[in-house]
Amino acid sequence: ALSAKVYGAIPILLDVVDGRLAKARECGIEITINVANQDPIAEIAKYTNNRMAETVIEASGTGPAIANTLKYAAYTGRIALTGWPKGDVQMSTSLITKKELQVLGSRTSAHEFEEALQLISENKVDVKQLVSEVVSLDELPEAIRNQDANPAKYLKRVGVVR
């Protein structure tokens, strides 16, 4: 969402964790929607003048979130699936065809690391505000188990050699 702002987009961030949405607002993402207690379709329609989102990036990998991208996308919109689902997810191919959607899978952001590093080095995107904790490589296995057990507690954790 922060990178999208650099390029002039107006990101709309959806999540089910209020803490993450608050962090997004602290980072300058003005439009946030908690899909657990707000109607995301109505909210997106309100902010897009009923057009819906030109581009949808799904990063959670949860089945319902992936399936719902079709509802959030505008006609002729693009959807990028970057999250890792635990299994197959059913999506309405009739809706993909009706809305003439482009659905793309992306797992490693090939050829985008250089651009990301440039945005960071030029201070166009401040990633420090996204890091919840820095741990040593020795602490990393326990940190990962802790994050898996408490996903709402952390945004990003970084393992470093000390």
mmCIF file of C-alpha atoms in Angstrom:
data_model
loop_
_atom_site.group_PDB
_atom_site.id
_atom_site.type_symbol
_atom_site.label_atom_id
_atom_site.label_comp_id
_atom_site.label_asym_id
_atom_site.label_seq_id
_atom_site.Cartn_x
_atom_site.Cartn_y
_atom_site.Cartn_z
ATOM 1 C CA ALA A 1 0.000 0.000 0.000
ATOM 2 C CA LEU A 2 2.871 2.376 0.784
ATOM 3 C CA SER A 3 4.501 1.682 -2.577
ATOM 4 C CA ALA A 4 1.177 2.204 -4.337
ATOM 5 C CA LYS A 5 0.967 5.684 -2.792
ATOM 6 C CA VAL A 6 4.399 6.540 -4.223
ATOM 7 C CA TYR A 7 2.981 5.889 -7.694
ATOM 8 C CA GLY A 8 -0.136 7.985 -7.107
ATOM 9 C CA ALA A 9 -2.644 5.270 -6.202
ATOM 10 C CA ILE A 10 -5.138 5.666 -3.379
ATOM 11 C CA PRO A 11 -4.845 2.384 -1.468
ATOM 12 C CA ILE A 12 -7.784 0.861 0.375
ATOM 13 C CA LEU A 13 -6.485 -1.595 2.962
ATOM 14 C CA LEU A 14 -8.677 -4.440 4.243
ATOM 15 C CA ASP A 15 -7.950 -6.592 7.282
ATOM 16 C CA VAL A 16 -9.715 -8.286 10.188
ATOM 17 C CA VAL A 17 -7.266 -7.050 12.856
ATOM 18 C CA ASP A 18 -7.913 -3.542 14.175
ATOM 19 C CA GLY A 19 -4.284 -3.176 15.286
ATOM 20 C CA ARG A 20 -3.004 -3.705 11.754
ATOM 21 C CA LEU A 21 -5.521 -1.226 10.379
ATOM 22 C CA ALA A 22 -4.456 1.339 12.996
ATOM 23 C CA LYS A 23 -0.811 0.788 12.023
ATOM 24 C CA ALA A 24 -1.731 1.298 8.361
ATOM 25 C CA ARG A 25 -3.370 4.622 9.231
ATOM 26 C CA GLU A 26 -0.282 5.632 11.249
ATOM 27 C CA CYS A 27 1.771 4.903 8.119
ATOM 28 C CA GLY A 28 -0.409 7.176 5.996
ATOM 29 C CA ILE A 29 -2.950 4.766 4.518
ATOM 30 C CA GLU A 30 -6.089 6.839 4.860
ATOM 31 C CA ILE A 31 -8.739 4.294 3.876
ATOM 32 C CA THR A 32 -8.923 1.135 5.980
ATOM 33 C CA ILE A 33 -11.768 -1.344 6.263
ATOM 34 C CA ASN A 34 -12.240 -4.034 8.902
ATOM 35 C CA VAL A 35 -13.999 -6.770 6.943
ATOM 36 C CA ALA A 36 -15.104 -8.425 10.202
ATOM 37 C CA ASN A 37 -17.452 -5.567 11.090
ATOM 38 C CA GLN A 38 -17.844 -3.456 7.930
ATOM 39 C CA ASP A 39 -19.309 -4.309 4.524
ATOM 40 C CA PRO A 40 -16.187 -4.197 2.321
ATOM 41 C CA ILE A 41 -18.156 -4.132 -0.938
ATOM 42 C CA ALA A 42 -20.228 -1.135 0.169
ATOM 43 C CA GLU A 43 -17.165 0.635 1.561
ATOM 44 C CA ILE A 44 -15.060 0.088 -1.566
ATOM 45 C CA ALA A 45 -17.993 1.224 -3.712
ATOM 46 C CA LYS A 46 -18.306 4.380 -1.596
ATOM 47 C CA TYR A 47 -14.629 5.290 -2.026
ATOM 48 C CA THR A 48 -14.508 4.434 -5.750
ATOM 49 C CA ASN A 49 -17.758 6.087 -6.823
ATOM 50 C CA ASN A 50 -19.240 2.590 -7.358
ATOM 51 C CA ARG A 51 -16.470 1.638 -9.787
ATOM 52 C CA MET A 52 -14.698 -0.739 -7.344
ATOM 53 C CA ALA A 53 -10.919 -1.303 -7.243
ATOM 54 C CA GLU A 54 -8.872 -1.141 -10.439
ATOM 55 C CA THR A 55 -6.223 -3.356 -8.846
ATOM 56 C CA VAL A 56 -6.664 -5.781 -5.959
ATOM 57 C CA ILE A 57 -3.645 -7.316 -4.215
ATOM 58 C CA GLU A 58 -4.514 -10.239 -1.937
ATOM 59 C CA ALA A 59 -1.682 -11.012 0.480
ATOM 60 C CA SER A 60 -3.274 -13.034 3.291
ATOM 61 C CA GLY A 61 -3.729 -16.294 1.436
ATOM 62 C CA THR A 62 -7.012 -17.066 3.186
ATOM 63 C CA GLY A 63 -9.670 -18.746 1.083
ATOM 64 C CA PRO A 64 -12.505 -16.286 1.713
ATOM 65 C CA ALA A 65 -10.242 -13.279 1.080
ATOM 66 C CA ILE A 66 -9.022 -14.765 -2.196
ATOM 67 C CA ALA A 67 -12.553 -15.549 -3.376
ATOM 68 C CA ASN A 68 -13.780 -12.077 -2.409
ATOM 69 C CA THR A 69 -11.201 -10.326 -4.589
ATOM 70 C CA LEU A 70 -13.554 -10.928 -7.512
ATOM 71 C CA LYS A 71 -16.229 -8.851 -5.775
ATOM 72 C CA TYR A 72 -13.827 -6.035 -4.908
ATOM 73 C CA ALA A 73 -12.379 -5.646 -8.413
ATOM 74 C CA ALA A 74 -13.771 -3.255 -11.023
ATOM 75 C CA TYR A 75 -14.810 -4.470 -14.452
ATOM 76 C CA THR A 76 -11.576 -5.027 -16.463
ATOM 77 C CA GLY A 77 -9.692 -4.875 -13.165
ATOM 78 C CA ARG A 78 -6.553 -6.741 -12.164
ATOM 79 C CA ILE A 79 -6.113 -9.090 -9.227
ATOM 80 C CA ALA A 80 -2.718 -10.186 -7.905
ATOM 81 C CA LEU A 81 -2.672 -13.168 -5.565
ATOM 82 C CA THR A 82 0.474 -13.037 -3.419
ATOM 83 C CA GLY A 83 -0.622 -14.894 -0.268
ATOM 84 C CA TRP A 84 -0.059 -18.619 0.192
ATOM 85 C CA PRO A 85 -3.358 -20.485 0.602
ATOM 86 C CA LYS A 86 -3.230 -23.726 2.575
ATOM 87 C CA GLY A 87 -5.199 -25.487 -0.146
ATOM 88 C CA ASP A 88 -7.202 -24.943 -3.300
ATOM 89 C CA VAL A 89 -9.636 -22.019 -3.331
ATOM 90 C CA GLN A 90 -12.759 -21.964 -5.462
ATOM 91 C CA MET A 91 -13.257 -18.817 -7.511
ATOM 92 C CA SER A 92 -16.185 -17.970 -9.753
ATOM 93 C CA THR A 93 -14.865 -18.298 -13.278
ATOM 94 C CA SER A 94 -18.151 -16.914 -14.571
ATOM 95 C CA LEU A 95 -17.549 -13.699 -12.619
ATOM 96 C CA ILE A 96 -13.962 -13.527 -13.894
ATOM 97 C CA THR A 97 -15.289 -13.766 -17.444
ATOM 98 C CA LYS A 98 -18.251 -11.421 -16.889
ATOM 99 C CA LYS A 99 -16.038 -8.709 -15.376
ATOM 100 C CA GLU A 100 -13.161 -9.413 -17.820
ATOM 101 C CA LEU A 101 -10.724 -9.680 -14.918
ATOM 102 C CA GLN A 102 -7.021 -10.409 -15.086
ATOM 103 C CA VAL A 103 -6.044 -12.738 -12.234
ATOM 104 C CA LEU A 104 -2.319 -13.198 -11.668
ATOM 105 C CA GLY A 105 -0.360 -15.267 -9.193
ATOM 106 C CA SER A 106 2.882 -13.876 -7.800
ATOM 107 C CA ARG A 107 5.040 -15.555 -5.218
ATOM 108 C CA THR A 108 8.467 -13.941 -5.186
ATOM 109 C CA SER A 109 8.105 -10.487 -6.712
ATOM 110 C CA ALA A 110 10.551 -11.391 -9.475
ATOM 111 C CA HIS A 111 12.474 -8.408 -10.806
ATOM 112 C CA GLU A 112 10.909 -6.063 -8.237
ATOM 113 C CA PHE A 113 13.519 -6.210 -5.457
ATOM 114 C CA GLU A 114 15.718 -3.577 -7.116
ATOM 115 C CA GLU A 115 12.752 -1.216 -7.396
ATOM 116 C CA ALA A 116 11.730 -1.883 -3.777
ATOM 117 C CA LEU A 117 15.268 -1.240 -2.532
ATOM 118 C CA GLN A 118 15.391 2.001 -4.512
ATOM 119 C CA LEU A 119 12.103 3.201 -2.968
ATOM 120 C CA ILE A 120 13.476 2.381 0.490
ATOM 121 C CA SER A 121 16.917 3.951 -0.089
ATOM 122 C CA GLU A 122 15.319 7.134 -1.438
ATOM 123 C CA ASN A 123 13.097 7.291 1.682
ATOM 124 C CA LYS A 124 9.969 7.114 -0.455
ATOM 125 C CA VAL A 125 8.808 4.105 1.579
ATOM 126 C CA ASP A 126 9.677 3.915 5.286
ATOM 127 C CA VAL A 127 9.828 0.232 6.161
ATOM 128 C CA LYS A 128 11.091 0.840 9.707
ATOM 129 C CA GLN A 129 7.552 1.654 10.794
ATOM 130 C CA LEU A 130 6.438 -1.805 9.633
ATOM 131 C CA VAL A 131 8.941 -3.835 11.682
ATOM 132 C CA SER A 132 7.439 -5.145 14.922
ATOM 133 C CA GLU A 133 10.603 -6.779 16.220
ATOM 134 C CA VAL A 134 14.200 -7.566 15.293
ATOM 135 C CA VAL A 135 15.581 -10.885 16.565
ATOM 136 C CA SER A 136 18.841 -12.780 16.166
ATOM 137 C CA LEU A 137 18.967 -15.771 13.850
ATOM 138 C CA ASP A 138 19.236 -18.008 16.927
ATOM 139 C CA GLU A 139 15.951 -16.575 18.231
ATOM 140 C CA LEU A 140 14.204 -16.833 14.873
ATOM 141 C CA PRO A 141 12.680 -20.364 15.200
ATOM 142 C CA GLU A 142 10.974 -19.457 18.506
ATOM 143 C CA ALA A 143 9.957 -16.053 17.105
ATOM 144 C CA ILE A 144 8.289 -17.763 14.129
ATOM 145 C CA ARG A 145 6.409 -20.173 16.423
ATOM 146 C CA ASN A 146 5.319 -17.228 18.576
ATOM 147 C CA GLN A 147 4.149 -15.259 15.537
ATOM 148 C CA ASP A 148 2.239 -18.279 14.228
ATOM 149 C CA ALA A 149 0.467 -18.569 17.601
ATOM 150 C CA ASN A 150 -0.152 -14.792 17.881
ATOM 151 C CA PRO A 151 -0.499 -13.399 14.338
ATOM 152 C CA ALA A 152 -2.274 -10.196 15.407
ATOM 153 C CA LYS A 153 0.639 -9.239 17.668
ATOM 154 C CA TYR A 154 3.205 -8.784 14.894
ATOM 155 C CA LEU A 155 3.329 -7.081 11.528
ATOM 156 C CA LYS A 156 6.848 -7.906 10.351
ATOM 157 C CA ARG A 157 9.730 -9.530 12.201
ATOM 158 C CA VAL A 158 13.290 -9.423 10.983
ATOM 159 C CA GLY A 159 16.001 -11.976 11.741
ATOM 160 C CA VAL A 160 19.569 -10.630 11.746
ATOM 161 C CA VAL A 161 23.064 -11.963 12.340
ATOM 162 C CA ARG A 162 24.411 -10.349 15.491
#
